[in-house]
Every structure is written in structure tokens, then in C-alpha cells.
């Protein structure tokens, strides 16, 4: 089944069909210079409002020490917040993210904001920071000017300690609002003449029958490539040992995104083969698959020239089969996350 799964992964990595839907912008590997405001209020202690420049870094970023799906913000006072992020799950395709926070970094930030809010010369000792809650759903939008990111963070906590020797137990609130724009720059024709070694994590699921989780690699070659006899808009998928041609086809490109179309029949055949193999693995020998219909196919391949290619795929299908003489129907899904790096074989 390994070969079938690999082939299925390759095709679904490249097919884009169905209606166009909203897509949340990819903010990974970006640096933002923002303007905004941070406000701190501590009941019976003090408040502070600071306007200025924010620096936000979205990973992966080696210089900032950030991996994939990590972020870090430095506010106008030089204080730092950070953690991980993902697209908001209940608002897919709307450009809304959820920024979560490293607990230790968040506590340090709250304590520093408390110290900043008191009068100069006051002696402050923080004993505890409790009941911390955070709301943080940054929004990103792509338009003709470029890619924007707006941050709106609300932090609440209950702090205890002393100010000038007097006991203090008070609620603290921090509000951060900032926004920035990464302007569009000229994008080279990166979809041409490149080769990529792509690593895939794949999930195939058909409820009541089973699921398959796998990982694989393959080589994707985008034309023109005179050695492989590929034209300007032709591609080739090759086994990871660079010996077996798996598939070839054509593609279109829009800025830094490539799209390959017209493989619906081939996809259907591959899904058919996977379902039958899963049925055999589950011991369903009185199993006759009758039909497979593709409900939706979504796949994008985004390229950063000479750096990486990212594949994001979501497939939905329905199938009907005779199981021990009874007609059964079901819906399945296939998802895939892949990332590739430039492939430069030794000639």
C-alpha cells in the first residue's frame, strides 16, 4: 500500500479544483514594524499609556530563535511577549489567528507592566499573579497594497504584593493595539525552473472503515527544465531516489502560487484503490466498492524562491459499497501538510 499512498499524496499535493473560497493569508516567516499603543491599568495603584513602535516576528526565524508557528512581540517599552499561533478554528478562511502565550513570558510581562504603571520611586514587590486570562485574535488581510496584520490583545490578572510596604491586592488590565503592513514587492517568476524535495504528512480517513496516517517524500520538478524535457508550464513528480517518474502534467501560476488542474479522474481511481486496500486490511472480504465521488478538492502550493515550497491540501469525498450484501455509504477526508526545500542533485 506504500506506493499507492505515496502516489495519492503526490497527486493531492498538486490538484486544485472546485469553487474558490476565502483563504487565510500565510503570515509565516514575516517581520512586522507596527505602530500602536499599550495601556496598563492597576486598580488603586496606577495606570500607564504608551504609544510607539512594535516589532512582531513570526517564525520560522533563525535570528529570533523562532520555529514554525511561533511568534514574538517587542512593545514600545522593550517588553516582550511570545508563544505559538494557529488559524482560529471556528473562523477558517477569514484571516483570523489565535496567538497563545508562553506562561512564564506572560507572567514576566505582566509583572513588568505593573512596575511601569506605578509612580517613579515607589518600591514594589510582587507576591503573586493569579487568574490570568488573555484574549488575542490577530487579523491579517491581503490586498493590493500588501499583507496587513492587526494585533488586539487583552490581558487580565489579579496581583498581590506591596507598594512602599503597603499590602496591595488588585485587578490588572493590559490592552495592546497595533497594526502594520508588509508592502508588496516584485515577485520573481519563482514557479519556473525549480526542483523541490518535499516531505509530506498525510491523513486518510473514512469513518466505519478506518484511517491511514503516513509520511513520505518525493521530488517535484517545475519547468522549464531542458534535462527533463519540461516546458514552461509543465511539472513532473519523481520518486525520492530520483529514479522513477510518478506523474507529469501542466500547471498555472499566480504570483507565488502554483495550481495544477484536470486530474479528477486519476484521483478518483487512486481513492478507489485506497478504500479497497483499507477494507482488506480490516478483514472485510465481502466488500464491493460501487462508486466514489469527489465532493471538494482544495490544494495550494506556495513558493518562497530558493527557500521553500509549502503544500496545504483538504479533500472530501463520498463512497458507496456493498458490505456483506448490504449497501453502505460514507464520507471521507484526506488532509496533507507538506514542506519542501530546493533539490539540487549532483550531476
Coordinates of C-alpha atoms in Angstrom, one line a residue:
X1 CA 0.0 0.0 0.0
X2 CA 3.0 2.3 0.5
X3 CA 3.3 3.1 -3.2
X4 CA -0.4 3.8 -3.5
X5 CA -0.3 6.1 -0.5
X6 CA 2.8 7.9 -1.9
X7 CA 1.1 8.4 -5.3
X8 CA -2.1 9.6 -3.7
X9 CA -0.1 12.1 -1.6
X10 CA 1.7 13.4 -4.6
X11 CA -1.4 14.0 -6.7
X12 CA -3.4 15.6 -3.9
X13 CA -0.5 17.8 -3.2
X14 CA -0.9 19.4 -6.6
X15 CA -4.6 19.3 -7.5
X16 CA -6.8 22.4 -7.1
X17 CA -10.4 22.1 -8.2
X18 CA -13.9 23.2 -7.1
X19 CA -15.1 26.7 -6.1
X20 CA -12.7 29.4 -5.0
X21 CA -13.1 30.0 -1.2
X22 CA -11.6 32.5 1.2
X23 CA -8.1 31.6 2.3
X24 CA -6.4 32.9 5.4
X25 CA -3.1 34.6 4.4
X26 CA 0.2 32.8 5.2
X27 CA 2.0 35.1 7.8
X28 CA 4.8 32.7 8.5
X29 CA 8.4 33.8 8.1
X30 CA 7.5 37.5 8.3
X31 CA 8.7 40.6 10.3
X32 CA 6.4 43.5 11.1
X33 CA 7.2 47.0 12.1
X34 CA 4.0 48.3 13.7
X35 CA 2.6 51.4 15.4
X36 CA 0.2 51.2 18.2
X37 CA -0.5 51.6 21.9
X38 CA -0.2 49.6 25.1
X39 CA -2.3 50.6 28.1
X40 CA -1.9 49.3 31.6
X41 CA -4.3 49.8 34.5
X42 CA -3.9 48.5 38.1
X43 CA -6.8 49.4 40.4
X44 CA -5.7 51.7 43.3
X45 CA -2.1 51.6 42.1
X46 CA -1.8 53.5 38.8
X47 CA -2.1 53.4 35.0
X48 CA 0.2 53.9 32.0
X49 CA -0.4 54.6 28.3
X50 CA 2.5 54.3 25.9
X51 CA 2.3 54.9 22.1
X52 CA 5.1 53.9 19.8
X53 CA 6.6 51.2 17.6
X54 CA 6.1 47.5 18.0
X55 CA 8.2 44.7 16.4
X56 CA 6.5 41.4 15.7
X57 CA 8.3 38.4 14.3
X58 CA 6.5 35.3 13.0
X59 CA 8.5 32.1 12.7
X60 CA 10.3 30.3 11.4
X61 CA 13.0 32.9 12.0
X62 CA 16.5 31.8 13.0
X63 CA 17.7 35.2 14.1
X64 CA 14.8 35.5 16.5
X65 CA 15.1 31.9 17.7
X66 CA 11.6 31.0 16.4
X67 CA 10.4 27.8 14.9
X68 CA 7.3 27.1 12.8
X69 CA 4.1 28.6 14.3
X70 CA 5.9 30.6 16.9
X71 CA 5.8 34.4 17.4
X72 CA 7.4 37.2 19.4
X73 CA 6.4 40.8 20.0
X74 CA 8.5 43.6 21.5
X75 CA 6.5 46.6 22.6
X76 CA 7.5 50.3 22.7
X77 CA 8.9 49.9 26.2
X78 CA 11.1 47.0 25.2
X79 CA 9.0 44.4 27.0
X80 CA 8.4 41.0 25.2
X81 CA 5.5 38.7 24.7
X82 CA 5.6 35.4 22.7
X83 CA 4.2 32.0 22.2
X84 CA 2.6 29.9 19.4
X85 CA -0.1 30.6 16.9
X86 CA -2.6 28.9 14.6
X87 CA -5.6 29.9 12.4
X88 CA -8.7 30.4 14.5
X89 CA -10.5 27.1 14.1
X90 CA -14.0 28.5 14.3
X91 CA -13.4 31.1 11.6
X92 CA -11.5 29.3 8.8
X93 CA -10.5 31.3 5.8
X94 CA -11.2 34.7 7.4
X95 CA -7.7 35.7 8.2
X96 CA -8.1 35.4 12.0
X97 CA -5.4 33.8 14.1
X98 CA -5.2 32.7 17.7
X99 CA -2.0 33.8 19.4
X100 CA -1.3 31.8 22.6
X101 CA 1.3 32.8 25.2
X102 CA 4.2 31.2 26.9
X103 CA 3.1 31.2 30.5
X104 CA 6.5 32.3 32.0
X105 CA 6.9 35.0 29.4
X106 CA 3.4 36.3 30.0
X107 CA 3.9 36.4 33.8
X108 CA 7.1 38.4 33.4
X109 CA 5.3 40.8 31.0
X110 CA 2.5 41.4 33.5
X111 CA 4.9 42.0 36.3
X112 CA 6.9 44.5 34.3
X113 CA 3.8 46.3 33.2
X114 CA 2.8 46.6 36.9
X115 CA 6.2 48.1 37.7
X116 CA 5.9 50.5 34.8
X117 CA 2.4 51.7 36.0
X118 CA 3.4 52.8 39.5
X119 CA 4.8 56.2 40.3
X120 CA 8.6 56.7 39.9
X121 CA 10.4 56.0 43.1
X122 CA 7.7 53.6 44.5
X123 CA 9.1 50.3 45.9
X124 CA 7.0 47.4 44.5
X125 CA 7.2 43.8 45.5
X126 CA 5.0 41.3 43.6
X127 CA 4.0 38.3 45.6
X128 CA 1.6 36.5 43.1
X129 CA -0.1 36.8 39.7
X130 CA -3.3 34.8 39.6
X131 CA -6.4 34.3 37.5
X132 CA -4.6 35.3 34.3
X133 CA -6.8 35.4 31.2
X134 CA -5.9 36.5 27.6
X135 CA -7.9 37.3 24.5
X136 CA -5.7 37.5 21.4
X137 CA -7.0 37.1 17.8
X138 CA -4.8 39.0 15.4
X139 CA -6.2 39.6 11.9
X140 CA -4.4 39.5 8.6
X141 CA -5.6 40.6 5.2
X142 CA -4.1 40.6 1.7
X143 CA -4.9 43.5 -0.6
X144 CA -3.4 45.4 -3.5
X145 CA -1.0 47.3 -1.1
X146 CA 0.3 44.1 0.5
X147 CA -0.3 42.0 3.6
X148 CA -1.6 43.6 6.8
X149 CA -1.6 42.3 10.3
X150 CA -3.5 43.9 13.2
X151 CA -3.0 42.8 16.8
X152 CA -5.6 43.3 19.5
X153 CA -4.6 41.7 22.8
X154 CA -6.4 42.0 26.2
X155 CA -4.8 40.6 29.3
X156 CA -6.4 40.5 32.8
X157 CA -5.0 39.2 36.1
X158 CA -5.2 39.6 39.8
X159 CA -2.0 40.6 41.5
X160 CA -0.9 40.7 45.2
X161 CA 2.1 42.3 46.7
X162 CA 3.2 45.6 48.4
X163 CA 3.8 49.1 47.3
X164 CA 6.0 51.1 49.6
X165 CA 5.4 48.5 52.3
X166 CA 1.6 48.6 52.0
X167 CA -0.3 45.5 51.0
X168 CA -2.0 45.6 47.6
X169 CA -4.5 43.1 46.1
X170 CA -5.9 44.4 42.8
X171 CA -7.1 43.6 39.4
X172 CA -4.8 44.4 36.5
X173 CA -5.7 45.0 32.8
X174 CA -3.4 45.4 29.8
X175 CA -4.6 46.3 26.3
X176 CA -2.5 46.2 23.3
X177 CA -3.5 47.5 19.8
X178 CA -1.0 47.7 17.0
X179 CA -1.0 47.3 13.2
X180 CA 1.4 47.1 10.3
X181 CA 1.7 46.5 6.6
X182 CA 4.2 44.5 4.6
X183 CA 4.0 46.1 1.2
X184 CA 4.1 44.1 -2.0
X185 CA 7.4 43.9 -3.7
X186 CA 8.2 42.5 -7.1
X187 CA 7.8 38.7 -7.1
X188 CA 10.1 36.8 -9.5
X189 CA 8.8 34.1 -11.7
X190 CA 9.6 31.5 -9.0
X191 CA 7.4 28.8 -10.4
X192 CA 9.7 28.2 -13.3
X193 CA 12.8 26.1 -13.4
X194 CA 12.9 24.8 -9.9
X195 CA 13.1 21.4 -8.2
X196 CA 12.0 20.5 -4.6
X197 CA 12.4 17.7 -2.2
X198 CA 9.0 17.6 -0.5
X199 CA 8.2 15.9 2.8
X200 CA 4.6 15.1 3.4
X201 CA 2.4 14.2 6.5
X202 CA -0.8 12.6 5.2
X203 CA -4.1 11.6 6.8
X204 CA -6.7 9.5 5.1
X205 CA -10.0 8.8 7.0
X206 CA -13.2 7.0 6.1
X207 CA -15.3 6.6 9.2
X208 CA -16.5 3.0 9.9
X209 CA -13.8 1.7 7.7
X210 CA -10.6 3.1 9.1
X211 CA -7.9 5.7 8.7
X212 CA -4.3 5.8 7.4
X213 CA -1.6 8.2 8.7
X214 CA 1.6 8.2 6.8
X215 CA 4.6 10.3 5.8
X216 CA 6.5 10.2 2.5
X217 CA 8.8 12.2 0.3
X218 CA 9.0 12.9 -3.4
X219 CA 10.7 15.3 -5.8
X220 CA 8.7 18.0 -7.6
X221 CA 10.2 19.5 -10.7
X222 CA 8.7 22.6 -12.2
X223 CA 9.5 23.6 -15.8
X224 CA 11.1 24.8 -17.8
X225 CA 13.7 22.0 -17.4
X226 CA 15.6 21.0 -20.6
X227 CA 17.2 18.0 -18.9
X228 CA 13.7 16.5 -18.1
X229 CA 12.2 17.9 -21.3
X230 CA 9.7 20.0 -19.4
X231 CA 8.1 23.1 -21.0
X232 CA 7.4 26.4 -19.3
X233 CA 4.1 25.2 -17.6
X234 CA 4.9 21.5 -17.1
X235 CA 5.7 19.6 -14.0
X236 CA 7.0 16.2 -13.0
X237 CA 6.7 14.2 -9.8
X238 CA 9.6 11.8 -9.2
X239 CA 10.3 9.2 -6.5
X240 CA 12.6 10.4 -3.8
X241 CA 15.5 8.3 -5.1
X242 CA 15.3 10.4 -8.4
X243 CA 14.8 7.2 -10.4
X244 CA 11.1 6.7 -11.1
X245 CA 8.7 9.2 -12.8
X246 CA 5.5 9.1 -10.9
X247 CA 3.4 11.7 -12.7
X248 CA 3.6 14.5 -15.2
X249 CA 1.3 17.3 -16.0
X250 CA 0.8 21.1 -16.5
X251 CA 0.4 24.0 -14.1
X252 CA -0.6 27.6 -14.0
X253 CA 0.9 30.2 -11.7
X254 CA -0.3 33.4 -10.0
X255 CA 2.4 35.3 -8.2
X256 CA 3.8 32.8 -5.7
X257 CA 1.1 30.1 -6.0
X258 CA 1.0 27.3 -8.5
X259 CA -2.1 25.4 -9.4
X260 CA -2.5 22.1 -11.3
X261 CA -5.9 21.0 -12.6
X262 CA -7.6 18.3 -14.6
X263 CA -6.6 15.2 -12.5
X264 CA -10.1 14.4 -11.1
X265 CA -10.4 11.0 -12.8
X266 CA -6.9 9.9 -11.7
X267 CA -7.7 11.0 -8.1
X268 CA -10.9 9.0 -8.1
X269 CA -9.0 5.9 -9.3
X270 CA -6.4 6.3 -6.5
X271 CA -9.1 6.8 -3.8
X272 CA -10.8 3.7 -5.0
X273 CA -7.7 1.7 -4.6
X274 CA -7.0 3.0 -1.1
X275 CA -10.5 2.2 0.1
X276 CA -10.3 -1.3 -1.2
X277 CA -7.0 -1.8 0.5
X278 CA -8.3 -0.4 3.8
X279 CA -11.3 -2.8 3.5
X280 CA -8.9 -5.7 3.1
X281 CA -6.8 -4.6 6.0
X282 CA -10.0 -4.5 8.2
X283 CA -10.9 -8.1 7.1
X284 CA -13.9 -7.1 5.1
X285 CA -13.5 -9.6 2.3
X286 CA -17.2 -9.5 1.3
X287 CA -16.7 -5.9 0.2
X288 CA -17.6 -4.5 -3.2
X289 CA -16.9 -0.8 -3.8
X290 CA -19.6 0.7 -6.1
X291 CA -18.7 4.3 -6.5
X292 CA -16.5 7.2 -5.3
X293 CA -17.5 10.8 -5.8
X294 CA -15.2 13.8 -5.2
X295 CA -17.1 16.4 -3.2
X296 CA -14.4 19.0 -2.9
X297 CA -10.7 19.3 -3.8
X298 CA -8.5 22.1 -2.5
X299 CA -4.8 22.3 -2.8
X300 CA -2.3 25.1 -3.0
X301 CA 1.5 25.1 -3.4
X302 CA 3.1 28.4 -2.2
X303 CA 6.7 29.1 -3.0
X304 CA 9.3 31.3 -1.5
X305 CA 12.0 31.5 -4.2
X306 CA 15.1 29.3 -3.5
X307 CA 13.9 28.8 0.1
X308 CA 10.8 26.6 0.5
X309 CA 7.6 25.3 -1.0
X310 CA 4.5 24.6 1.2
X311 CA 1.6 22.3 0.3
X312 CA -1.7 22.5 2.1
X313 CA -4.5 20.1 1.0
X314 CA -8.0 19.3 2.1
X315 CA -10.1 16.7 0.2
X316 CA -13.6 15.5 0.8
X317 CA -15.2 12.5 -0.9
X318 CA -18.2 10.2 -0.6
X319 CA -18.3 6.5 -1.4
X320 CA -20.8 3.6 -1.7
X321 CA -20.1 -0.1 -1.3
X322 CA -21.8 -3.4 -0.8
X323 CA -20.7 -4.9 2.6
X324 CA -21.9 -8.4 3.1
X325 CA -24.7 -7.8 0.7
X326 CA -25.9 -4.5 2.2
X327 CA -25.3 -1.1 0.6
X328 CA -23.3 1.2 2.8
X329 CA -22.4 4.8 2.2
X330 CA -19.9 7.1 3.9
X331 CA -18.0 10.3 3.6
X332 CA -14.2 10.5 3.9
X333 CA -11.5 13.1 4.2
X334 CA -7.9 13.4 3.2
X335 CA -5.6 16.1 4.6
X336 CA -2.0 16.8 3.9
X337 CA 0.7 19.2 5.1
X338 CA 4.0 19.3 3.2
X339 CA 7.1 21.4 3.1
X340 CA 9.9 21.2 0.6
X341 CA 13.4 22.6 0.2
X342 CA 15.3 23.2 -3.0
X343 CA 16.6 20.0 -4.6
X344 CA 19.9 20.2 -6.5
X345 CA 21.0 16.7 -7.5
X346 CA 24.7 16.1 -8.2
X347 CA 25.1 15.9 -12.0

